[in-house]
CSV table of C-alpha atoms in Angstrom, one decimal:
chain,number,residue,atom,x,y,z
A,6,UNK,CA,-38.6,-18.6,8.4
A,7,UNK,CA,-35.8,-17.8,6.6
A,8,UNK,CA,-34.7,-19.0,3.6
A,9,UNK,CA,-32.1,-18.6,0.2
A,10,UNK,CA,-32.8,-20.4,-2.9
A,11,UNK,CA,-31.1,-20.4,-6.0
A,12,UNK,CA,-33.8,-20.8,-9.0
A,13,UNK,CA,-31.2,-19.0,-11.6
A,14,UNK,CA,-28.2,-19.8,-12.6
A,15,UNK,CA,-26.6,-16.6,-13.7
A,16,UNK,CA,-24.2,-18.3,-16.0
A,17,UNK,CA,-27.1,-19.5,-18.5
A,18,UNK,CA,-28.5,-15.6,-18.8
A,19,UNK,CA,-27.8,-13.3,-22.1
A,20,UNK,CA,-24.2,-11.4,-21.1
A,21,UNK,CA,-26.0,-8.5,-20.8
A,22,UNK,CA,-28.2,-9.8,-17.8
A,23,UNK,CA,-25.2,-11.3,-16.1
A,24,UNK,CA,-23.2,-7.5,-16.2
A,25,UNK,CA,-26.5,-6.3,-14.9
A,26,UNK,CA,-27.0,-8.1,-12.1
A,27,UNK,CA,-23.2,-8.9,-11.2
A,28,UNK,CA,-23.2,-4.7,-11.0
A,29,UNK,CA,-24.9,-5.5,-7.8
A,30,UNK,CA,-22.6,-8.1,-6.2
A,31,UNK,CA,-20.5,-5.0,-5.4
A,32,UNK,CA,-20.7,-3.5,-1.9
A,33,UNK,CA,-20.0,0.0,-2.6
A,34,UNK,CA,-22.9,0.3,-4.8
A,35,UNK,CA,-25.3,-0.7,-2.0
A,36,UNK,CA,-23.7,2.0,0.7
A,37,UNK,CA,-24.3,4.7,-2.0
A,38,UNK,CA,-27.9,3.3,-1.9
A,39,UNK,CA,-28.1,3.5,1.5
A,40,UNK,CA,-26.6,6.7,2.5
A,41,UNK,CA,-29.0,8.1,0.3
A,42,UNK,CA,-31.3,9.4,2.9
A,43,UNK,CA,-33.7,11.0,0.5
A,44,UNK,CA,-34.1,7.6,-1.3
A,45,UNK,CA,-33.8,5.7,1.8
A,46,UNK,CA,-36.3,7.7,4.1
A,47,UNK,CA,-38.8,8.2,1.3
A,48,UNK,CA,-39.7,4.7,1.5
A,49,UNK,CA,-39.8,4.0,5.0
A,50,UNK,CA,-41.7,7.5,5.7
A,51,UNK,CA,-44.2,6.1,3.3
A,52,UNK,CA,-44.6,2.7,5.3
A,53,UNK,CA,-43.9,4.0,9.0
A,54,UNK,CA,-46.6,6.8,7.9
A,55,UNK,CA,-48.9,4.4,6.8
A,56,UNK,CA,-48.5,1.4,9.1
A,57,UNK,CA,-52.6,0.4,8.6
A,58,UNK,CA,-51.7,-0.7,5.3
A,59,UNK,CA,-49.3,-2.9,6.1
A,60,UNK,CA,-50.7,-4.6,9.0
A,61,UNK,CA,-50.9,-8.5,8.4
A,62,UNK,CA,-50.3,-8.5,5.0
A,63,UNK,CA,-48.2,-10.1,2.7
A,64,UNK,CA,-45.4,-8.3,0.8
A,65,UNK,CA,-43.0,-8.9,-1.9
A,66,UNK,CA,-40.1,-6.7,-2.3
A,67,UNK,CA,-38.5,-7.0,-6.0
A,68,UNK,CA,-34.3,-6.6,-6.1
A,69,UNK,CA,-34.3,-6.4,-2.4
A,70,UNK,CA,-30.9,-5.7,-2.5
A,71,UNK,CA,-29.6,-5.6,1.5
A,72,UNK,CA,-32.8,-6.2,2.2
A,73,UNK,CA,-33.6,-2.5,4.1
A,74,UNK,CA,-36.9,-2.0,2.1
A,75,UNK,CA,-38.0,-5.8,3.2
A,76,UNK,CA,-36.9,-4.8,7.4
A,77,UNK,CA,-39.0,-1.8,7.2
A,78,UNK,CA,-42.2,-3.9,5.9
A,79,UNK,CA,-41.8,-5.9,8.9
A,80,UNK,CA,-41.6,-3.5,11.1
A,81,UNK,CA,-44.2,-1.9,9.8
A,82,UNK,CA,-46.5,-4.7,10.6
A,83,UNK,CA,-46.5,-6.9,7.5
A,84,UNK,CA,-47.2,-10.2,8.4
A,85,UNK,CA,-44.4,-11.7,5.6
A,86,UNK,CA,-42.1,-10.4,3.2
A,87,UNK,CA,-40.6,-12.3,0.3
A,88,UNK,CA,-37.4,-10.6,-0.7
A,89,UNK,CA,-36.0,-11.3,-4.0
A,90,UNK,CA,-32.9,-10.9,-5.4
A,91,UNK,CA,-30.0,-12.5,-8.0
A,92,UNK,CA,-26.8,-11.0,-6.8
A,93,UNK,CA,-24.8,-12.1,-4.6
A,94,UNK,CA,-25.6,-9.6,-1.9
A,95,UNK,CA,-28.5,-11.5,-0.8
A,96,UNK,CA,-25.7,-13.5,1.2
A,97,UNK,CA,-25.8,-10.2,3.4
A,98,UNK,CA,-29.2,-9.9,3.6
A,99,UNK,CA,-29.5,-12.9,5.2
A,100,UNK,CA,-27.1,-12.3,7.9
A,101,UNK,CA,-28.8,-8.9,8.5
A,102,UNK,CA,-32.2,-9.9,8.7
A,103,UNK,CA,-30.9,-13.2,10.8
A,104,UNK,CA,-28.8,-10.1,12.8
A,105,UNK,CA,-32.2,-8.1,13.1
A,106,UNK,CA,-34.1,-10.6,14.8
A,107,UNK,CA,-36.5,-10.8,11.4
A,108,UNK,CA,-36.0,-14.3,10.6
A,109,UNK,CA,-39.6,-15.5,11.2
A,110,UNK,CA,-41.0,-12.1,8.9
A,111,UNK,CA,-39.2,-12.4,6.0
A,112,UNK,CA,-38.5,-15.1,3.6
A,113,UNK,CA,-34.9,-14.3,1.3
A,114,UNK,CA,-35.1,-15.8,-1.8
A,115,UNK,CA,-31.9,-15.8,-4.5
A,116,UNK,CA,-33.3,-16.1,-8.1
A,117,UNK,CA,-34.5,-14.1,-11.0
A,118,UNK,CA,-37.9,-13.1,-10.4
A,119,UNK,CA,-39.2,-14.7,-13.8
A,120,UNK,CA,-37.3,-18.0,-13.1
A,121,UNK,CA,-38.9,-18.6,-9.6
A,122,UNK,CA,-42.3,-19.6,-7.9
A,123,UNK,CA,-43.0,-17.4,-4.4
A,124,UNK,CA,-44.2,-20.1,-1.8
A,125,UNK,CA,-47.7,-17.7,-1.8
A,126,UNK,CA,-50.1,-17.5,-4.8
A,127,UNK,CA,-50.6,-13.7,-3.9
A,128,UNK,CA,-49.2,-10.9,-2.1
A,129,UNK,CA,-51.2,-7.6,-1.0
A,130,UNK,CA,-48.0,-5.2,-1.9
A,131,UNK,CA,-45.2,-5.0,-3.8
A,132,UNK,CA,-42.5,-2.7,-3.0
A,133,UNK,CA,-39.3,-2.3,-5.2
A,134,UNK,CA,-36.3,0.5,-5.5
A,135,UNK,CA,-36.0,-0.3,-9.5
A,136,UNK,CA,-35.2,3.2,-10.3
A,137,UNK,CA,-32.9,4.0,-12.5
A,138,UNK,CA,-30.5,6.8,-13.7
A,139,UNK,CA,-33.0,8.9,-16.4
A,140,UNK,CA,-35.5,6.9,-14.5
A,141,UNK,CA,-36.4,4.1,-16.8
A,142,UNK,CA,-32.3,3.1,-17.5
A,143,UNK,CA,-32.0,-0.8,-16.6
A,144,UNK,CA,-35.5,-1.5,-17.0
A,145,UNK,CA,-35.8,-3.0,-14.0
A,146,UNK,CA,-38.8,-1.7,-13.7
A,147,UNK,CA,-40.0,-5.0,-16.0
A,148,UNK,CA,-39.8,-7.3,-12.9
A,149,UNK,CA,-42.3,-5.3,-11.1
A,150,UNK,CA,-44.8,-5.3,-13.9
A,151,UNK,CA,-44.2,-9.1,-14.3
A,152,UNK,CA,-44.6,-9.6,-10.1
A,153,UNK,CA,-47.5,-7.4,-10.6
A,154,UNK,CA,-49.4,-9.5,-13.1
A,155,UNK,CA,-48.5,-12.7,-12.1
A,156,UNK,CA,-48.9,-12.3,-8.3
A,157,UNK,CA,-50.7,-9.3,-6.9
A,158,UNK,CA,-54.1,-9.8,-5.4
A,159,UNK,CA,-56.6,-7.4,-6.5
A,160,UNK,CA,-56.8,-4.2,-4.7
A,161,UNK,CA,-53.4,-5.0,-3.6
A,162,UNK,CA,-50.8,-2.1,-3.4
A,163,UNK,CA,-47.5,-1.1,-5.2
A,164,UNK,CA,-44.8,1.3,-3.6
A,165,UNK,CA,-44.6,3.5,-5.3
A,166,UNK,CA,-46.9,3.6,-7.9
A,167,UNK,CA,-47.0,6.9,-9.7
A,168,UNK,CA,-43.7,8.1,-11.5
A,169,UNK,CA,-43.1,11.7,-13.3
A,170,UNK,CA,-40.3,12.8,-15.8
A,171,UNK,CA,-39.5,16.8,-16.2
A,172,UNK,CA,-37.2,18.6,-18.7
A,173,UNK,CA,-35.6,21.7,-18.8
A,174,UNK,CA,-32.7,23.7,-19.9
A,175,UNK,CA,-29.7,24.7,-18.3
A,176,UNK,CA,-26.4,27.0,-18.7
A,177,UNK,CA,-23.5,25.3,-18.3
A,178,UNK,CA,-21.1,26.5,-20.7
A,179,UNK,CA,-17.7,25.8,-18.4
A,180,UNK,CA,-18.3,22.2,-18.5
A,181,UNK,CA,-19.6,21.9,-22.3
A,182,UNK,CA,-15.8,23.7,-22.9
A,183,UNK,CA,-14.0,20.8,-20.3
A,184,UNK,CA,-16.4,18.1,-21.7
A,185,UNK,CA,-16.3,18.9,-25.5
A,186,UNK,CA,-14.1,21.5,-27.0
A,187,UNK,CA,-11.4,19.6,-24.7
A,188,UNK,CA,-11.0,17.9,-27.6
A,189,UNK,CA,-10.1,20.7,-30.3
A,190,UNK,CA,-6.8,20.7,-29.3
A,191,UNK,CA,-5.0,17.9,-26.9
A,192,UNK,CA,-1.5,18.5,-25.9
A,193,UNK,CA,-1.4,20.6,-29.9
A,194,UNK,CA,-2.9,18.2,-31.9
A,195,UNK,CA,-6.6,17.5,-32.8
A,196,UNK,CA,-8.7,15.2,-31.1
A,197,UNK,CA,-11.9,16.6,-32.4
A,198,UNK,CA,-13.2,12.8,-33.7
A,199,UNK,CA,-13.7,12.1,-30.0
A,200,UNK,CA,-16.2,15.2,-30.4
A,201,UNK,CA,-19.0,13.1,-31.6
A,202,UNK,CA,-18.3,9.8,-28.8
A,203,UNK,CA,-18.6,12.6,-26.2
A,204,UNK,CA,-21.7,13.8,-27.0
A,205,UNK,CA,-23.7,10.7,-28.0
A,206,UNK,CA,-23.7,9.7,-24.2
A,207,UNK,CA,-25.8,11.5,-21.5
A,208,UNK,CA,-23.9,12.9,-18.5
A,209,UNK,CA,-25.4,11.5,-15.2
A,210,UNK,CA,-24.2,14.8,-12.8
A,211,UNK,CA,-25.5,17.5,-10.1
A,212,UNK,CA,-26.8,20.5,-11.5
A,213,UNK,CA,-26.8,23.2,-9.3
A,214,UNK,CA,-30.6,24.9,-9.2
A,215,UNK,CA,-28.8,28.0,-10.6
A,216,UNK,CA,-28.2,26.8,-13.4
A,217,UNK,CA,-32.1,26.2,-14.7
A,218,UNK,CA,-32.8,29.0,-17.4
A,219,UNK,CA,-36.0,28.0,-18.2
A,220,UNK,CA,-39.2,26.5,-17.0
A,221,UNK,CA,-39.6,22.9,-16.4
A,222,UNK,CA,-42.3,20.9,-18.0
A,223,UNK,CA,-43.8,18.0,-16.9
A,224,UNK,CA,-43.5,15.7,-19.8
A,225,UNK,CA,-44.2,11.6,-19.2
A,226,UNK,CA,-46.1,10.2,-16.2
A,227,UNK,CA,-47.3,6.9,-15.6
A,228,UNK,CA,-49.3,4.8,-12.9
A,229,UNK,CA,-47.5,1.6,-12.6
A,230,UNK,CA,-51.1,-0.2,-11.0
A,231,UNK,CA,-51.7,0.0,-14.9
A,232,UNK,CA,-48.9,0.8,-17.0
A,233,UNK,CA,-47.4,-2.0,-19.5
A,234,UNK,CA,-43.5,-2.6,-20.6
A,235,UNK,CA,-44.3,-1.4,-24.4
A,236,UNK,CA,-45.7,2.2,-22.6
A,237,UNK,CA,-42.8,3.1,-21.0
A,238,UNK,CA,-41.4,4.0,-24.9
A,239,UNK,CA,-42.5,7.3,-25.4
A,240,UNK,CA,-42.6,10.2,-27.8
A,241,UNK,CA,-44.2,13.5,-25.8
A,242,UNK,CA,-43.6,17.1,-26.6
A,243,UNK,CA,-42.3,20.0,-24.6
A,244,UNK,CA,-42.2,23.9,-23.9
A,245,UNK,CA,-40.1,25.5,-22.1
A,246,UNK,CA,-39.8,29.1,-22.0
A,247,UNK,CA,-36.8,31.3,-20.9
A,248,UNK,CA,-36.6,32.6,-17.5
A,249,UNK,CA,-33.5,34.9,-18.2
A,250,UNK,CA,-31.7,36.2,-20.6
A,251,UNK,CA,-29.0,33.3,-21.2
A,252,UNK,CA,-27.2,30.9,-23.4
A,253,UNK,CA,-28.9,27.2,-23.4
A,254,UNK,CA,-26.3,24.3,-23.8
A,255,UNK,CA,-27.8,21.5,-22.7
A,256,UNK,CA,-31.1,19.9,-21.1
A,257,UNK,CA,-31.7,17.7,-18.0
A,258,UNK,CA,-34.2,15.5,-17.1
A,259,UNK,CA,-35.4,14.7,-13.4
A,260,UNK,CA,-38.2,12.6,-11.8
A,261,UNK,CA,-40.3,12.3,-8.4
A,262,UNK,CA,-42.1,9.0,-7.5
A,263,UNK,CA,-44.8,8.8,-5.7
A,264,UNK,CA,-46.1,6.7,-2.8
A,265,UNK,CA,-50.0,5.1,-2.1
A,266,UNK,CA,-51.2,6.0,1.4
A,267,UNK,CA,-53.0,8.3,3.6
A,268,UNK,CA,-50.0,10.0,4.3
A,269,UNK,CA,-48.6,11.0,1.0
A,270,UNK,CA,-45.1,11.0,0.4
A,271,UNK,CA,-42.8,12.0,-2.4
A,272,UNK,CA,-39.6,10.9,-3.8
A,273,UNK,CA,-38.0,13.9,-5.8
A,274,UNK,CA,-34.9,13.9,-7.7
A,275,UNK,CA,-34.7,17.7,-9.4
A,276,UNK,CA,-32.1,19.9,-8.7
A,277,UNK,CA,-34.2,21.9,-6.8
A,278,UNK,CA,-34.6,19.1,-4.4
A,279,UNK,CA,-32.2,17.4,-2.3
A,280,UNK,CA,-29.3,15.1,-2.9
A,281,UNK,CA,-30.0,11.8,-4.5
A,282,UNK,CA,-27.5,9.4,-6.2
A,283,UNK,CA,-30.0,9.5,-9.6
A,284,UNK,CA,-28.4,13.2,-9.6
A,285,UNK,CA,-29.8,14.4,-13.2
A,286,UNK,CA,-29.3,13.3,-16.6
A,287,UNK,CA,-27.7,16.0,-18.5
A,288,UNK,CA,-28.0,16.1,-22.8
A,289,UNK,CA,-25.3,18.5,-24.4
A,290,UNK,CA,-26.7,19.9,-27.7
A,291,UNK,CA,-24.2,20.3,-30.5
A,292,UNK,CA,-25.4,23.9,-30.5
A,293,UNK,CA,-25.9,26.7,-28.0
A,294,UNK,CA,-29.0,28.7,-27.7
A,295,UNK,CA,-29.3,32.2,-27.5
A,296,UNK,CA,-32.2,32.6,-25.1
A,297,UNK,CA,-34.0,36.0,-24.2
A,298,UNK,CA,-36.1,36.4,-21.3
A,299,UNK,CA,-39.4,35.5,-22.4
A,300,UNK,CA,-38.3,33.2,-25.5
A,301,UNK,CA,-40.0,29.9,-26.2
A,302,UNK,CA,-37.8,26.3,-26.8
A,303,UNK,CA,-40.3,23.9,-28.6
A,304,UNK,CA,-39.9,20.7,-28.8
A,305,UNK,CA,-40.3,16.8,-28.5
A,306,UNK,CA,-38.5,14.1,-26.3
A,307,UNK,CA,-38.4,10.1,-27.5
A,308,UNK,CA,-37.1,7.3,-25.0
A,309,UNK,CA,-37.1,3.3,-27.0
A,310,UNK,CA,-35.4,0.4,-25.7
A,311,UNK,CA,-32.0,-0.6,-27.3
A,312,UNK,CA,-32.7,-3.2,-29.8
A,313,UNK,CA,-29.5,-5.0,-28.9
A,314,UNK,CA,-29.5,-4.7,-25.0
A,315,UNK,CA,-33.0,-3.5,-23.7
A,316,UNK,CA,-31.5,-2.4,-20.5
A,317,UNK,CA,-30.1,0.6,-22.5
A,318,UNK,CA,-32.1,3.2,-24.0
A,319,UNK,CA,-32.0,5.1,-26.9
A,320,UNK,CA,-32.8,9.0,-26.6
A,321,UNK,CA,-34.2,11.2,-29.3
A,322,UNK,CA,-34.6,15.5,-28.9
A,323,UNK,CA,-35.6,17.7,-31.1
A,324,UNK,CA,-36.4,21.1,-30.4
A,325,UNK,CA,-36.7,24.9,-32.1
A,326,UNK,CA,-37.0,28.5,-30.6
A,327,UNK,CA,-39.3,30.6,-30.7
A,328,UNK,CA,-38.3,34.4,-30.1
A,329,UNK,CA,-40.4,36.7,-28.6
A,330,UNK,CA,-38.5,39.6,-30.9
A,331,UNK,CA,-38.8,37.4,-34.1
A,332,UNK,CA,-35.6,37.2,-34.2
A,333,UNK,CA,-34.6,34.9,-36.9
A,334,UNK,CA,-30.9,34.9,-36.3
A,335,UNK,CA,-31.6,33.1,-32.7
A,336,UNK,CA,-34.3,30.9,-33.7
A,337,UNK,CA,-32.5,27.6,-34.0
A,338,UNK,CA,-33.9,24.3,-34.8
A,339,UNK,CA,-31.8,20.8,-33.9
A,340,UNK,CA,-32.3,17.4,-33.5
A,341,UNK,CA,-29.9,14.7,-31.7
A,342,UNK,CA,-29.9,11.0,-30.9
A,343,UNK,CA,-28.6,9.6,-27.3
A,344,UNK,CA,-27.3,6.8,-26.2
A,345,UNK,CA,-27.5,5.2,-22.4
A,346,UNK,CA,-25.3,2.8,-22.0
């Protein structure tokens, strides 16, 4: 059975709710999505690969999007999927799954998740692609932890369910020159106010592996079987020593996800790794580290919800070095605030 209902009217939500989900009325953003094989084949490797899981049960997929995640369920062997969504890209879905022969598997429901009653008190699994850039930006993640509460049946599974964030730093002094001193001196005059809007705001890029001139460190991780909205705010430390001797401009942060199953699989997103439209989230500091081989950056990473819009995120470093010389000359200290908007 197939079905579309529309339980909220996206007129009555908060404006930022409505740019939120009107972000996802576009096409193109859905064929980035999917041409992301790593993203894309992560999840169905973790459902093909682990097909006993699925058989017969009941399944909701949270901002089901074209509904991909919801069509490999079903062929997986889930006996009905509930696919939610409150763009207006669930008009696709519908023709797709209709297209697909999966009418009579899954259920296509228009609506915000909180506004809406599923047809089923319970449902064995969840599945969602909430990710975000910096992994927690849009907090999309929310849903799931509400769908979580409200409908899934104990012992019941979530996909995935185990999340990571790492930090390191990088060298990337060309682009810190095009990105900020651009501004010294534009066309002979100086721009230089522009300085401090350029660097408030993360850069969402590819960093080449090369680049890394430090260790990483593993420094959040959650299980989201357990985890609650107010613990995805965080304030962990960090220690990152140098690899090489280099100058530090700025850090990145990464994240893997992790799927339940016999067969494990893994959703990475580091530069190491390959390709994924999450890329990395770069922070320029408004300093430049002179790191020796050997030499110690410690520090401390904060992540809070914007009080205004709590789809953005507010993003606290502070870090020192540590020299293996005693070198007091390189042993700087900073602290800067980020903004993700």
């Amino acid at each position: 059975m197939s079905s579309e209902q529309s339980a909220t009217d996206k007129s009555k939500l908060p404006f930022s709710e409505q740019h939120y989900f009107s972000s996802y009325d576009h096409f193109g953003i859905h064929e980035e999505m999917l041409k992301d094989s790593s993203r894309t084949l992560s999840y169905r490797s973790a459902m093909y690969k682990n097909k006993d899981l699925f058989k017969d049960k009941i399944v909701l997929d949270v901002g089901c999007g074209t509904g991909i995640l919801s069509m490999f369920a079903a062929k997986a062997g889930a006996k009905q999927v509930y696919a939610i969504d409150m763009s207006n890209i669930i008009e696709k879905a519908k023709e797709i799954v209709s297209l697909n022969g999966l009418d009579d598997k899954i259920t296509l429901i228009r609506g915000k998740l909180e506004d809406i009653e599923l047809p089923v008190k319970q449902v064995d699994i969840i599945i969602s692609e909430w990710m975000g850039y910096f992994l927690l930006y849009e907090s999309m993640l929310d849903s799931v932890i509400y769908a979580r509460d409200k409908y899934l049946a104990p012992g019941g599974l979530i996909l995935p369910d185990k999340c990571n964030m790492y930090i390191a730093g990088i060298e990337d002094g060309q682009y810190k020159e095009e990105k900020i001193h651009f501004w010294e001196d534009v066309y002979g005059f100086d721009y230089s106010p522009f300085i401090d809007v350029a660097m408030v705001e993360p850069l969402v890029d590819t960093v080449e592996n090369n680049s890394l001139i430090t260790t990483p460190h593993k420094f959040f991780e959650f299980d989201i079987n357990t985890v609650t909205k107010e613990g995805l705010e965080f304030h962990r430390k960090f220690d990152l020593k140098a690899i090489d001797n280099e100058f530090c401009h700025a850090y990145i942060v990464w994240w893997d996800a992790e799927f339940p199953g016999n067969h494990k699989v893994t959703l990475p997103t580091g530069p190491m790794d390959k390709y994924t439209h999450w890329k990395q989230t770069v922070f320029y500091m408004d300093q430049v580290l002179d790191l020796k081989k050997g030499d110690t950056i410690t520090g401390s990473i904060a992540s809070r919800r914007n009080q205004k819009n709590p789809r953005e995120l507010d993003i606290e470093i502070e870090w020192g070095v540590k020299t293996t010389s005693n070198d007091q000359s390189r042993e700087q200290n900073g602290k800067f605030n980020y903004f993700m908007r």
